[in-house]
Amino acid sequence: MDKISTIIEHAEQSCKARGRQLTSKRKLVLRALVHASKALSAYELVDYCKTHFDQSIQAMSVYRSLDFLEGEHLAHKLKVSNKYIACSHILCDHEHGIPQFLICSKCNKISEQTIDPVMITGLQSNARQEGFTVINPQLEINCVCDDCAR
């Protein structure tokens, strides 16, 4: 079994264990995100599925599938670019924590890290002192990867 099939199978079993179903459309969207290895918008996913898998899927179905995948922690929405990426921790059986994304501003390469809970507590505490409540502590940091820096 190839890596993508392993990821899809694991995601399907995880959903089933929580009483949720990874439908064929949700699998297609997740497969596209994993296969692409980069962040894609909903409309880019429509095109990607057609080009790479010869499968037609409506944008509304992609949006619904992305909402499901996000809710199941199988995909993440990058707020700055309004694009989605497959969670890099799908095959892990532990709690994933709060993601931090290092995003190359030149080639759009993305690395997903888990933020230390102490750092999140500090951010939330600082926000509270300023009169704010953190709604989503996910961090997206613009960087330049080593390949592009050369």
PDB file of C-alpha atoms in Angstrom, residues 29-145:
ATOM      1  CA  VAL A  29     -10.595  15.937  -1.218  1.00  0.00           C
ATOM      2  CA  LEU A  30      -8.257  14.501   1.426  1.00  0.00           C
ATOM      3  CA  ARG A  31      -6.462  12.409  -1.210  1.00  0.00           C
ATOM      4  CA  ALA A  32      -5.984  15.553  -3.328  1.00  0.00           C
ATOM      5  CA  LEU A  33      -4.561  17.506  -0.361  1.00  0.00           C
ATOM      6  CA  VAL A  34      -2.149  14.704   0.536  1.00  0.00           C
ATOM      7  CA  HIS A  35      -1.190  14.098  -3.100  1.00  0.00           C
ATOM      8  CA  ALA A  36      -0.611  17.804  -3.811  1.00  0.00           C
ATOM      9  CA  SER A  37       1.735  18.245  -0.835  1.00  0.00           C
ATOM     10  CA  LYS A  38       0.905  21.947  -0.861  1.00  0.00           C
ATOM     11  CA  ALA A  39      -1.888  24.243   0.218  1.00  0.00           C
ATOM     12  CA  LEU A  40      -4.809  24.526  -2.208  1.00  0.00           C
ATOM     13  CA  SER A  41      -7.936  26.677  -2.273  1.00  0.00           C
ATOM     14  CA  ALA A  42     -11.333  25.036  -2.720  1.00  0.00           C
ATOM     15  CA  TYR A  43     -11.391  25.990  -6.415  1.00  0.00           C
ATOM     16  CA  GLU A  44      -7.837  24.745  -6.906  1.00  0.00           C
ATOM     17  CA  LEU A  45      -9.003  21.449  -5.363  1.00  0.00           C
ATOM     18  CA  VAL A  46     -11.829  21.214  -7.936  1.00  0.00           C
ATOM     19  CA  ASP A  47      -9.254  21.590 -10.722  1.00  0.00           C
ATOM     20  CA  TYR A  48      -6.736  19.301  -9.006  1.00  0.00           C
ATOM     21  CA  CYS A  49      -9.268  16.456  -8.676  1.00  0.00           C
ATOM     22  CA  LYS A  50     -10.191  16.797 -12.349  1.00  0.00           C
ATOM     23  CA  THR A  51      -6.592  16.987 -13.587  1.00  0.00           C
ATOM     24  CA  HIS A  52      -4.955  14.364 -11.351  1.00  0.00           C
ATOM     25  CA  PHE A  53      -7.787  11.922 -10.602  1.00  0.00           C
ATOM     26  CA  ASP A  54     -10.176  12.536 -13.517  1.00  0.00           C
ATOM     27  CA  GLN A  55     -12.937  13.154 -10.948  1.00  0.00           C
ATOM     28  CA  SER A  56     -15.417  16.017 -11.103  1.00  0.00           C
ATOM     29  CA  ILE A  57     -16.515  17.546  -7.820  1.00  0.00           C
ATOM     30  CA  GLN A  58     -18.538  20.710  -7.255  1.00  0.00           C
ATOM     31  CA  ALA A  59     -16.990  23.577  -5.292  1.00  0.00           C
ATOM     32  CA  MET A  60     -19.812  23.413  -2.717  1.00  0.00           C
ATOM     33  CA  SER A  61     -19.007  19.732  -2.074  1.00  0.00           C
ATOM     34  CA  VAL A  62     -15.338  20.634  -1.687  1.00  0.00           C
ATOM     35  CA  TYR A  63     -16.218  23.314   0.892  1.00  0.00           C
ATOM     36  CA  ARG A  64     -18.422  20.860   2.840  1.00  0.00           C
ATOM     37  CA  SER A  65     -15.687  18.218   2.687  1.00  0.00           C
ATOM     38  CA  LEU A  66     -13.067  20.720   3.871  1.00  0.00           C
ATOM     39  CA  ASP A  67     -15.289  21.722   6.820  1.00  0.00           C
ATOM     40  CA  PHE A  68     -15.580  18.041   7.776  1.00  0.00           C
ATOM     41  CA  LEU A  69     -11.839  17.377   7.352  1.00  0.00           C
ATOM     42  CA  GLU A  70     -11.001  20.452   9.421  1.00  0.00           C
ATOM     43  CA  GLY A  71     -13.417  19.370  12.149  1.00  0.00           C
ATOM     44  CA  GLU A  72     -11.807  15.921  12.241  1.00  0.00           C
ATOM     45  CA  HIS A  73      -8.291  17.450  12.362  1.00  0.00           C
ATOM     46  CA  LEU A  74      -7.385  15.869   9.024  1.00  0.00           C
ATOM     47  CA  ALA A  75      -6.830  19.210   7.272  1.00  0.00           C
ATOM     48  CA  HIS A  76      -6.000  22.760   8.302  1.00  0.00           C
ATOM     49  CA  LYS A  77      -7.156  26.057   6.858  1.00  0.00           C
ATOM     50  CA  LEU A  78      -4.399  28.583   6.402  1.00  0.00           C
ATOM     51  CA  LYS A  79      -6.138  31.819   7.309  1.00  0.00           C
ATOM     52  CA  VAL A  80      -3.749  34.200   5.538  1.00  0.00           C
ATOM     53  CA  SER A  81      -4.062  32.557   2.107  1.00  0.00           C
ATOM     54  CA  ASN A  82      -7.538  30.989   2.536  1.00  0.00           C
ATOM     55  CA  LYS A  83      -6.073  27.662   1.408  1.00  0.00           C
ATOM     56  CA  TYR A  84      -6.105  24.204   2.955  1.00  0.00           C
ATOM     57  CA  ILE A  85      -3.409  21.654   3.675  1.00  0.00           C
ATOM     58  CA  ALA A  86      -3.552  18.048   4.867  1.00  0.00           C
ATOM     59  CA  CYS A  87      -2.549  17.625   8.503  1.00  0.00           C
ATOM     60  CA  SER A  88       0.986  16.242   8.644  1.00  0.00           C
ATOM     61  CA  HIS A  89       0.097  14.277  11.789  1.00  0.00           C
ATOM     62  CA  ILE A  90      -2.727  12.104  10.389  1.00  0.00           C
ATOM     63  CA  LEU A  91      -0.817   8.884  11.051  1.00  0.00           C
ATOM     64  CA  CYS A  92      -0.055   9.836  14.683  1.00  0.00           C
ATOM     65  CA  ASP A  93      -2.266   8.436  17.417  1.00  0.00           C
ATOM     66  CA  HIS A  94      -1.667  11.254  19.901  1.00  0.00           C
ATOM     67  CA  GLU A  95      -3.309  14.653  20.401  1.00  0.00           C
ATOM     68  CA  HIS A  96      -1.931  16.982  17.753  1.00  0.00           C
ATOM     69  CA  GLY A  97      -1.970  20.231  19.706  1.00  0.00           C
ATOM     70  CA  ILE A  98      -2.062  23.710  18.210  1.00  0.00           C
ATOM     71  CA  PRO A  99      -0.413  23.962  14.778  1.00  0.00           C
ATOM     72  CA  GLN A 100       2.184  26.470  13.707  1.00  0.00           C
ATOM     73  CA  PHE A 101       2.888  26.759  10.001  1.00  0.00           C
ATOM     74  CA  LEU A 102       6.195  27.949   8.589  1.00  0.00           C
ATOM     75  CA  ILE A 103       5.366  29.149   5.071  1.00  0.00           C
ATOM     76  CA  CYS A 104       8.015  30.024   2.473  1.00  0.00           C
ATOM     77  CA  SER A 105       6.967  33.311   0.878  1.00  0.00           C
ATOM     78  CA  LYS A 106       8.846  32.432  -2.335  1.00  0.00           C
ATOM     79  CA  CYS A 107       7.883  28.792  -3.144  1.00  0.00           C
ATOM     80  CA  ASN A 108       4.940  28.309  -0.706  1.00  0.00           C
ATOM     81  CA  LYS A 109       6.582  25.241   0.903  1.00  0.00           C
ATOM     82  CA  ILE A 110       4.909  24.617   4.277  1.00  0.00           C
ATOM     83  CA  SER A 111       6.137  22.911   7.428  1.00  0.00           C
ATOM     84  CA  GLU A 112       3.629  22.093  10.166  1.00  0.00           C
ATOM     85  CA  GLN A 113       4.926  22.168  13.736  1.00  0.00           C
ATOM     86  CA  THR A 114       3.149  21.774  17.062  1.00  0.00           C
ATOM     87  CA  ILE A 115       3.322  24.767  19.374  1.00  0.00           C
ATOM     88  CA  ASP A 116       4.485  24.201  22.947  1.00  0.00           C
ATOM     89  CA  PRO A 117       1.364  24.532  25.202  1.00  0.00           C
ATOM     90  CA  VAL A 118       3.343  26.881  27.511  1.00  0.00           C
ATOM     91  CA  MET A 119       3.754  29.290  24.602  1.00  0.00           C
ATOM     92  CA  ILE A 120      -0.001  29.202  23.874  1.00  0.00           C
ATOM     93  CA  THR A 121      -0.771  29.896  27.543  1.00  0.00           C
ATOM     94  CA  GLY A 122       1.607  32.875  27.405  1.00  0.00           C
ATOM     95  CA  LEU A 123      -0.008  34.220  24.229  1.00  0.00           C
ATOM     96  CA  GLN A 124      -3.484  33.849  25.732  1.00  0.00           C
ATOM     97  CA  SER A 125      -2.369  35.526  28.967  1.00  0.00           C
ATOM     98  CA  ASN A 126      -0.803  38.459  27.104  1.00  0.00           C
ATOM     99  CA  ALA A 127      -3.960  38.841  25.003  1.00  0.00           C
ATOM    100  CA  ARG A 128      -6.132  38.848  28.158  1.00  0.00           C
ATOM    101  CA  GLN A 129      -3.953  41.594  29.696  1.00  0.00           C
ATOM    102  CA  GLU A 130      -4.619  43.690  26.589  1.00  0.00           C
ATOM    103  CA  GLY A 131      -8.379  43.050  26.737  1.00  0.00           C
ATOM    104  CA  PHE A 132      -8.543  40.324  24.070  1.00  0.00           C
ATOM    105  CA  THR A 133      -9.579  36.670  24.054  1.00  0.00           C
ATOM    106  CA  VAL A 134      -7.673  34.378  21.696  1.00  0.00           C
ATOM    107  CA  ILE A 135     -10.174  32.568  19.471  1.00  0.00           C
ATOM    108  CA  ASN A 136      -7.754  30.545  17.363  1.00  0.00           C
ATOM    109  CA  PRO A 137      -4.121  30.312  18.477  1.00  0.00           C
ATOM    110  CA  GLN A 138      -2.933  28.747  15.181  1.00  0.00           C
ATOM    111  CA  LEU A 139       0.177  30.574  13.979  1.00  0.00           C
ATOM    112  CA  GLU A 140       1.206  31.166  10.368  1.00  0.00           C
ATOM    113  CA  ILE A 141       4.715  32.536  10.013  1.00  0.00           C
ATOM    114  CA  ASN A 142       6.035  33.857   6.707  1.00  0.00           C
ATOM    115  CA  CYS A 143       9.571  32.646   6.120  1.00  0.00           C
ATOM    116  CA  VAL A 144      12.041  31.851   3.371  1.00  0.00           C
ATOM    117  CA  CYS A 145      13.039  28.172   3.164  1.00  0.00           C
TER     118      CYS A 145
END
